[in-house]
Short mmCIF file of C-alpha atoms and ligand atoms in Angstrom, two decimals:
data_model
loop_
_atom_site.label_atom_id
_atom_site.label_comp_id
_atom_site.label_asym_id
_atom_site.label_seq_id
_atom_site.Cartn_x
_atom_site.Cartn_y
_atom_site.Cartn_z
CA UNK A 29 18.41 7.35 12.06
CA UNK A 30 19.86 8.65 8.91
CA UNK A 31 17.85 11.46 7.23
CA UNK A 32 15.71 9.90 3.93
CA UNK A 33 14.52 10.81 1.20
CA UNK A 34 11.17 9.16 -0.11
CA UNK A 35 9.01 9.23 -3.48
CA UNK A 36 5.49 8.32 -2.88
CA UNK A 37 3.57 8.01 -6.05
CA UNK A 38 -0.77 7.65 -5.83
CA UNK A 39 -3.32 9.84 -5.90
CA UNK A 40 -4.71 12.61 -4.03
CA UNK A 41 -8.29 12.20 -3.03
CA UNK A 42 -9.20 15.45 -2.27
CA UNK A 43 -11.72 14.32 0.32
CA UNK A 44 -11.73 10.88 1.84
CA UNK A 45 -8.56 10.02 3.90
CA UNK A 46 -6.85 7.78 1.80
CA UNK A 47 -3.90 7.97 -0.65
CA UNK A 48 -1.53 10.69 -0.44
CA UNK A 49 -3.82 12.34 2.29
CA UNK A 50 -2.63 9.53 4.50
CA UNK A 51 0.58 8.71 3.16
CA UNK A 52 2.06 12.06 3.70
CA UNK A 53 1.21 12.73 7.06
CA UNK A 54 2.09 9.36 8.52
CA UNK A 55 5.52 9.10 6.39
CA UNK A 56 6.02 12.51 7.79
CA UNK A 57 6.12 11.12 11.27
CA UNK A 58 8.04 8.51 10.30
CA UNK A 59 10.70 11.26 10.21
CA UNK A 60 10.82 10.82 6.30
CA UNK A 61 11.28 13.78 3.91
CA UNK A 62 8.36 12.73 1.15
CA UNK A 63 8.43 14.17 -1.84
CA UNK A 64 5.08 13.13 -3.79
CA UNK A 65 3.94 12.21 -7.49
CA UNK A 66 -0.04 12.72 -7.51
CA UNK A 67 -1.03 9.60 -9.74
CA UNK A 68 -4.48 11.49 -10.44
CA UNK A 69 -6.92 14.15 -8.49
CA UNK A 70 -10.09 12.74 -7.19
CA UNK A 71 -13.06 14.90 -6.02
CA UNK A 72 -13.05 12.07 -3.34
CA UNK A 73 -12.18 8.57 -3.50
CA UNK A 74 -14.18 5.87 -5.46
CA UNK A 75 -15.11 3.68 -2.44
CA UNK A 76 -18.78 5.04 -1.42
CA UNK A 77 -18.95 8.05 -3.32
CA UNK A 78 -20.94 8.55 -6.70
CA UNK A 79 -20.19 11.56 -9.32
CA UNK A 80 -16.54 11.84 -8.32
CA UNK A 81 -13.97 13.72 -10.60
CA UNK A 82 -11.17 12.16 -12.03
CA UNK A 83 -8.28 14.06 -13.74
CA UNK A 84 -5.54 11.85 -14.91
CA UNK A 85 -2.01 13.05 -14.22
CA UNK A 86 -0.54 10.36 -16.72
CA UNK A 87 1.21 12.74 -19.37
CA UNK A 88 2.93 14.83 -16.40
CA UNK A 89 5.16 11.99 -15.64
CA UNK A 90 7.58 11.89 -18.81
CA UNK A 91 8.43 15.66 -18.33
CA UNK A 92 8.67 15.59 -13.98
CA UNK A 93 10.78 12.20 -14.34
CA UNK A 94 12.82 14.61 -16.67
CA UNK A 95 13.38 17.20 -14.69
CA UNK A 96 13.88 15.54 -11.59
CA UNK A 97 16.93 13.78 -13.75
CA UNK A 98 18.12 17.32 -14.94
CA UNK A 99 18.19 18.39 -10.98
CA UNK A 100 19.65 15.32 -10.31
CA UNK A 101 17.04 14.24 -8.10
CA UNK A 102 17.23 11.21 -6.05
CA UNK A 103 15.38 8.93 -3.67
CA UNK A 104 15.92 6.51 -0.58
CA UNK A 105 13.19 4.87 -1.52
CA UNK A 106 10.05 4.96 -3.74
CA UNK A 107 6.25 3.41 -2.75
CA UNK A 108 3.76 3.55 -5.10
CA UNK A 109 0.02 2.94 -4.53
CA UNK A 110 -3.55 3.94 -6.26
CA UNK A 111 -2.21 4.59 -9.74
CA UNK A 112 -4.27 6.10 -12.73
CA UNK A 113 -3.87 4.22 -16.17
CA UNK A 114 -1.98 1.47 -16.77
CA UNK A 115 0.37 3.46 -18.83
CA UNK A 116 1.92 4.92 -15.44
CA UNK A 117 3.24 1.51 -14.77
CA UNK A 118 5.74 1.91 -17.43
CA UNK A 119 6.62 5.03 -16.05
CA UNK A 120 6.93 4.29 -12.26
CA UNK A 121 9.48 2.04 -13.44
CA UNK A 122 11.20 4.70 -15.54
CA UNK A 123 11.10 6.83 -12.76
CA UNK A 124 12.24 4.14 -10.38
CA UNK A 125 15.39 3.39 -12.46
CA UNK A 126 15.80 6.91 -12.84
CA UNK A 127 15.72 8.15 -9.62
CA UNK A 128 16.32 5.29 -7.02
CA UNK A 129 19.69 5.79 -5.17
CA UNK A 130 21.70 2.54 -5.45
CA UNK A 131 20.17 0.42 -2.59
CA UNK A 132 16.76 2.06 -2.27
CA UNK A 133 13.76 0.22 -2.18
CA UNK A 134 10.96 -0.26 -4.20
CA UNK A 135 7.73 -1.08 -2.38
CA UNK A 136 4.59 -1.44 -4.24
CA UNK A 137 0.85 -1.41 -2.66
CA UNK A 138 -0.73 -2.77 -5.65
CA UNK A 139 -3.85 -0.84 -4.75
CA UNK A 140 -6.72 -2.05 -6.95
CA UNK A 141 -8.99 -4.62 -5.51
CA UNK A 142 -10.94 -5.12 -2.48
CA UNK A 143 -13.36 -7.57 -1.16
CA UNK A 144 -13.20 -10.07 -4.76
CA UNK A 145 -13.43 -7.18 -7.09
CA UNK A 146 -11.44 -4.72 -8.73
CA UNK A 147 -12.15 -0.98 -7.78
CA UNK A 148 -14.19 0.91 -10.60
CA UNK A 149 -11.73 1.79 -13.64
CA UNK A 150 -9.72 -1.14 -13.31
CA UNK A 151 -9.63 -3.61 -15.59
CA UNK A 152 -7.18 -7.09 -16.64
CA UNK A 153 -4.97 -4.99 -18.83
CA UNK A 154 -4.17 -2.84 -15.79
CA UNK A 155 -3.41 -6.01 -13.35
CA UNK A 156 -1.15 -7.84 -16.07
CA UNK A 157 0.39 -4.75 -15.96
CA UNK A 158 0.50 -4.07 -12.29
CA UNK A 159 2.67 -7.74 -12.30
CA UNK A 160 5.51 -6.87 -14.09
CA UNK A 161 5.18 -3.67 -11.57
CA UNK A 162 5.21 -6.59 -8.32
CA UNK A 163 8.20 -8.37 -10.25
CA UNK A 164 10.13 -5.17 -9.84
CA UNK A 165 9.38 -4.30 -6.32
CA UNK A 166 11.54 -4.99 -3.40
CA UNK A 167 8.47 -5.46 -1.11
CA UNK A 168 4.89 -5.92 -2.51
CA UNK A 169 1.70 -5.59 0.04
CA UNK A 170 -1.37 -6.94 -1.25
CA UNK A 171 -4.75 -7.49 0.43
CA UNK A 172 -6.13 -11.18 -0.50
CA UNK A 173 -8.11 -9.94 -3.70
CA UNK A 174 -5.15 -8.17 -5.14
CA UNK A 175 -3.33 -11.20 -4.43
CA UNK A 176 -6.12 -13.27 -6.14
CA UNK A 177 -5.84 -11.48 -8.91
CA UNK A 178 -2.42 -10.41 -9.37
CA UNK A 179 -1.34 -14.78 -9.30
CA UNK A 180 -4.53 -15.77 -11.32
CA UNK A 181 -5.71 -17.83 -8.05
CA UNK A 182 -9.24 -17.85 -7.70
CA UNK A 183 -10.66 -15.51 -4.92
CA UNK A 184 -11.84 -17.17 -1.55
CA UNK A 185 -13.28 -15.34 1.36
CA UNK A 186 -12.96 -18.60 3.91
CA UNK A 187 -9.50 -20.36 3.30
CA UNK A 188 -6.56 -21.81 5.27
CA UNK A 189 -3.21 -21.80 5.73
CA UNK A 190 -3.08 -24.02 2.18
CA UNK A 191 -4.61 -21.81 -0.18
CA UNK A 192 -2.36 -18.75 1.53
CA UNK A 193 0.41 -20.80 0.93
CA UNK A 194 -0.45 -21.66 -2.53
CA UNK A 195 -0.46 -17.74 -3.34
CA UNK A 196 2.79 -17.31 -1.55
CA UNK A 197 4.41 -20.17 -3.54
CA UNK A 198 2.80 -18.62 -7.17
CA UNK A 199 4.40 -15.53 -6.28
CA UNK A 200 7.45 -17.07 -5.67
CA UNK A 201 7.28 -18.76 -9.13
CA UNK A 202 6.16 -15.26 -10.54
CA UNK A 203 9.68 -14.18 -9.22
CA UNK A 204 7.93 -11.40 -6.97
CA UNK A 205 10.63 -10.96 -3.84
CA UNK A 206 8.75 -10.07 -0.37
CA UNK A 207 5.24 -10.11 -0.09
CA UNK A 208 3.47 -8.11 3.28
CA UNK A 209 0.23 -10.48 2.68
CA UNK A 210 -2.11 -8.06 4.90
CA UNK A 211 -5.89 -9.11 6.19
CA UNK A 212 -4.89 -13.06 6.67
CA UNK A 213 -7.16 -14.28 9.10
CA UNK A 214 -6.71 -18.14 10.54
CA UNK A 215 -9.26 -18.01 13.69
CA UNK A 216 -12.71 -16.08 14.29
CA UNK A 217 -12.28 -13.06 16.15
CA UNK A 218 -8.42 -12.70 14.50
CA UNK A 219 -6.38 -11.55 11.25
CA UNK A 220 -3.07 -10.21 10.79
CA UNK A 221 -0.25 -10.59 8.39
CA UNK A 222 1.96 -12.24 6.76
CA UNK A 223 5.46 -11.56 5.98
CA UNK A 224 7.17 -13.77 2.92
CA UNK A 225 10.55 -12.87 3.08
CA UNK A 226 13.42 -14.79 1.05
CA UNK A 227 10.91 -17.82 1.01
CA UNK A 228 10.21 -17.32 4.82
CA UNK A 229 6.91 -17.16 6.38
CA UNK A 230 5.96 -15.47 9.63
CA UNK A 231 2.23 -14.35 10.98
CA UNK A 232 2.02 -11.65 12.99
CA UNK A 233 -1.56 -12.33 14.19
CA UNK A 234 -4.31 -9.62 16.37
CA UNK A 235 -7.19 -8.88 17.00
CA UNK A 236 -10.08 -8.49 14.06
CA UNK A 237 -12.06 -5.48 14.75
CA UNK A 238 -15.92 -5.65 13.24
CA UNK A 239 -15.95 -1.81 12.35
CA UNK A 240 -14.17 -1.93 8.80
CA UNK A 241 -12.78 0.93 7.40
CA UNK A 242 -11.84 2.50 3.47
CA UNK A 243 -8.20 3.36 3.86
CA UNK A 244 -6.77 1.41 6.14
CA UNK A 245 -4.93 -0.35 3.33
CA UNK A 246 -3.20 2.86 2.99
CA UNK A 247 -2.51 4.01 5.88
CA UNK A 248 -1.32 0.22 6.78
CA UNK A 249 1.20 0.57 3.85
CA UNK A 250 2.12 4.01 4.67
CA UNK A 251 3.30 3.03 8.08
CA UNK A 252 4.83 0.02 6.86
CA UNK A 253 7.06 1.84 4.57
CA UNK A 254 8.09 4.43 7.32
CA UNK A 255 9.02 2.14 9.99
CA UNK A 256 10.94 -0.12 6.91
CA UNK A 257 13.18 2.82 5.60
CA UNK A 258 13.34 3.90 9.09
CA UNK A 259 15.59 0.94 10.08
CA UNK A 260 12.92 -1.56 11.15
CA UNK A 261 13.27 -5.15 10.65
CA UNK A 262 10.11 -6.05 7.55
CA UNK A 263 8.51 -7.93 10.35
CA UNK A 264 9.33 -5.37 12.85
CA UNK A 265 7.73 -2.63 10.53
CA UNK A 266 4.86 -5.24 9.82
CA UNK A 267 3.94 -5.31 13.74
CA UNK A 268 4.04 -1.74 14.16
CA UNK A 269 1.97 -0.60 10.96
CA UNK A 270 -0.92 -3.43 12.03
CA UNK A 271 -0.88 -2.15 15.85
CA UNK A 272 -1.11 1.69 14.76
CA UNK A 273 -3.81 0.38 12.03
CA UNK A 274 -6.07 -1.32 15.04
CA UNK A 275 -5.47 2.20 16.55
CA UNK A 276 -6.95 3.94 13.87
CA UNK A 277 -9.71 1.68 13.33
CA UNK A 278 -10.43 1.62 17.44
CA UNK A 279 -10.17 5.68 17.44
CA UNK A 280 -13.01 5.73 14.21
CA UNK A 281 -15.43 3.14 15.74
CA UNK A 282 -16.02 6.06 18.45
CA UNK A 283 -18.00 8.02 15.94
CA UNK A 284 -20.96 6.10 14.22
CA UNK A 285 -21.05 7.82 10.97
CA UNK A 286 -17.42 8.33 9.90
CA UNK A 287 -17.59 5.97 7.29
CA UNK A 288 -15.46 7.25 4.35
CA UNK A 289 -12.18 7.02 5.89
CA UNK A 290 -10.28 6.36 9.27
CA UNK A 291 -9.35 8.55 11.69
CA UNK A 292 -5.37 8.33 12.14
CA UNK A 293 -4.51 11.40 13.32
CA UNK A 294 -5.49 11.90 16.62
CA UNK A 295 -3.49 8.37 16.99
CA UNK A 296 -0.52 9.70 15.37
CA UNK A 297 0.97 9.85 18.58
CA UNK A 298 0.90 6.51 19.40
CA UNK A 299 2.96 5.30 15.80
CA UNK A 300 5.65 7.24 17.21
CA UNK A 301 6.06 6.27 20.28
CA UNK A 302 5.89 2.42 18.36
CA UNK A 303 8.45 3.79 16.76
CA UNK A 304 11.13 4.91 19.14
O1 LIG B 288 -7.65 3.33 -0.53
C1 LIG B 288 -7.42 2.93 -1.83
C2 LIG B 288 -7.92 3.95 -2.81
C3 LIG B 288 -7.09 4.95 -3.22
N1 LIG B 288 -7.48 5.90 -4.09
C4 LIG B 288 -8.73 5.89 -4.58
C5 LIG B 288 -9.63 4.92 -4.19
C6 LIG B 288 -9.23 3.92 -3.27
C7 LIG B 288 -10.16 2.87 -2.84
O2 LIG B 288 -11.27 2.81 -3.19
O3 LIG B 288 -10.88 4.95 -4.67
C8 LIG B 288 -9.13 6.95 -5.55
#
């Protein structure tokens, strides 16, 4: 494999395992150099915690974008994730046209919603936003309430293969390329995902484990980016990120009251070996 550069642009959460906390460390075993953008710095993350900090990086952009340009940096690839205002939209996509070497990929977790509702501090503005952002991208992965959102389709938490289609087929319309449609679940005791690619589906189905998570939408997206850039197929990379996320989420169900974030680490391991 080539040696490549990435830009990974979210937040750090000082304490919570999610983010750049995640991303770093797993695109680093990707065998990625990542060079990072911190969106904003949280105390901890928002999911769980009360009387978190929240310093908003927004006006640092402009002037790193320009100096990065000046050094004439440039990426392999840029992923974005947890961003801070809406006005760092505009300016990932500065930065993007800035700094992408031809080719490189843009690949946007549109990380804002969970479970039918927007994450506190997000509001309409920032999702109409957040499409023009999904228009640009290369590859967008969305959990089914950021999807709900993000096409104006009304949330469901039971659905079938129709209303996942319908989504797929407003995206299309929306002119949004790939979509990694993550948590799609068809049977009890299943999920998995689906990968839209040029107007093709495919499921990649597994197990559903009952312990859920906060993170494992980044650390799913993480590892899909590294195994993409790496040379993986997008279904390829799709497989491998949702068997080393059921690793993580098997490896945090051994302890009761980890309940902030999940514990990838000690099952770092075991993404590279998926990889080789
Ligand atoms: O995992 C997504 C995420 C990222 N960053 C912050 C969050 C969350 C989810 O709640 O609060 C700050």
């Amino acid at each position: 494999m080539t040696y490549k550069r990435i830009l990974t642009i979210q937040d750090i959460s000082c304490v919570g395992q999610c983010s750049l906390t995640v991303a770093l460390p797993i695109l680093s075993a990707c065998g990625l150099e990542t060079a990072i953008l911190p969106s904003a710095v949280l105390s901890t993350h928002t999911a769980g915690f009360s009387g978190y900090t929240f310093r908003d990086l927004t006006d640092d952009m402009p002037s790193i974008k320009d100096h990065w340009v000046k050094e004439n940096i440039k990426f392999d690839g840029i992923y974005t994730g947890y961003l801070g205002s809406t006005q760092q939209i505009d300016y990932v996509i500065d930065i993007a046209n800035a700094t992408n070497k031809e080719g490189a990929l843009l690949i946007v977790d549109p990380a804002m919603a969970d479970h039918g509702n927007l994450y506190p501090g997000f509001d309409m503005e920032f999702v109409e936003a957040m499409k023009g952002l999904c228009v640009k991208a290369d590859y967008v992965i969305p959990n089914i309430t950021e999807a709900a959102f993000l096409t104006g389709i009304e949330y469901k938490e039971k659905y079938d293969r129709e209303y996942i289609d319908s989504i797929l087929n407003k995206f299309s319309e929306m002119g949004v390329k790939n979509v990694i449609f993550t948590g799609i679940s068809y049977e009890e005791g299943k999920t998995g995902v689906v990968v839209y690619e040029d107007g093709n589906y495919s499921y990649y189905q597994h197990d559903f484990l009952p312990n859920s998570c906060h993170g494992t939408g980044d650390i799913y997206a993480s590892a899909f980016v590294g195994a993409l850039t790496g040379g993986k197929s997008a279904y390829e990379a799709a497989k491998i990120a949702a068997d080393y996320t059921v690793e993580c989420i098997k490896a945090t169900a051994e302890e009761e009251n980890h309940w902030y974030g999940a514990k990838f680490e000690p099952v770092l391991g075991k993404l590279i070996e998926m990889l080789r």
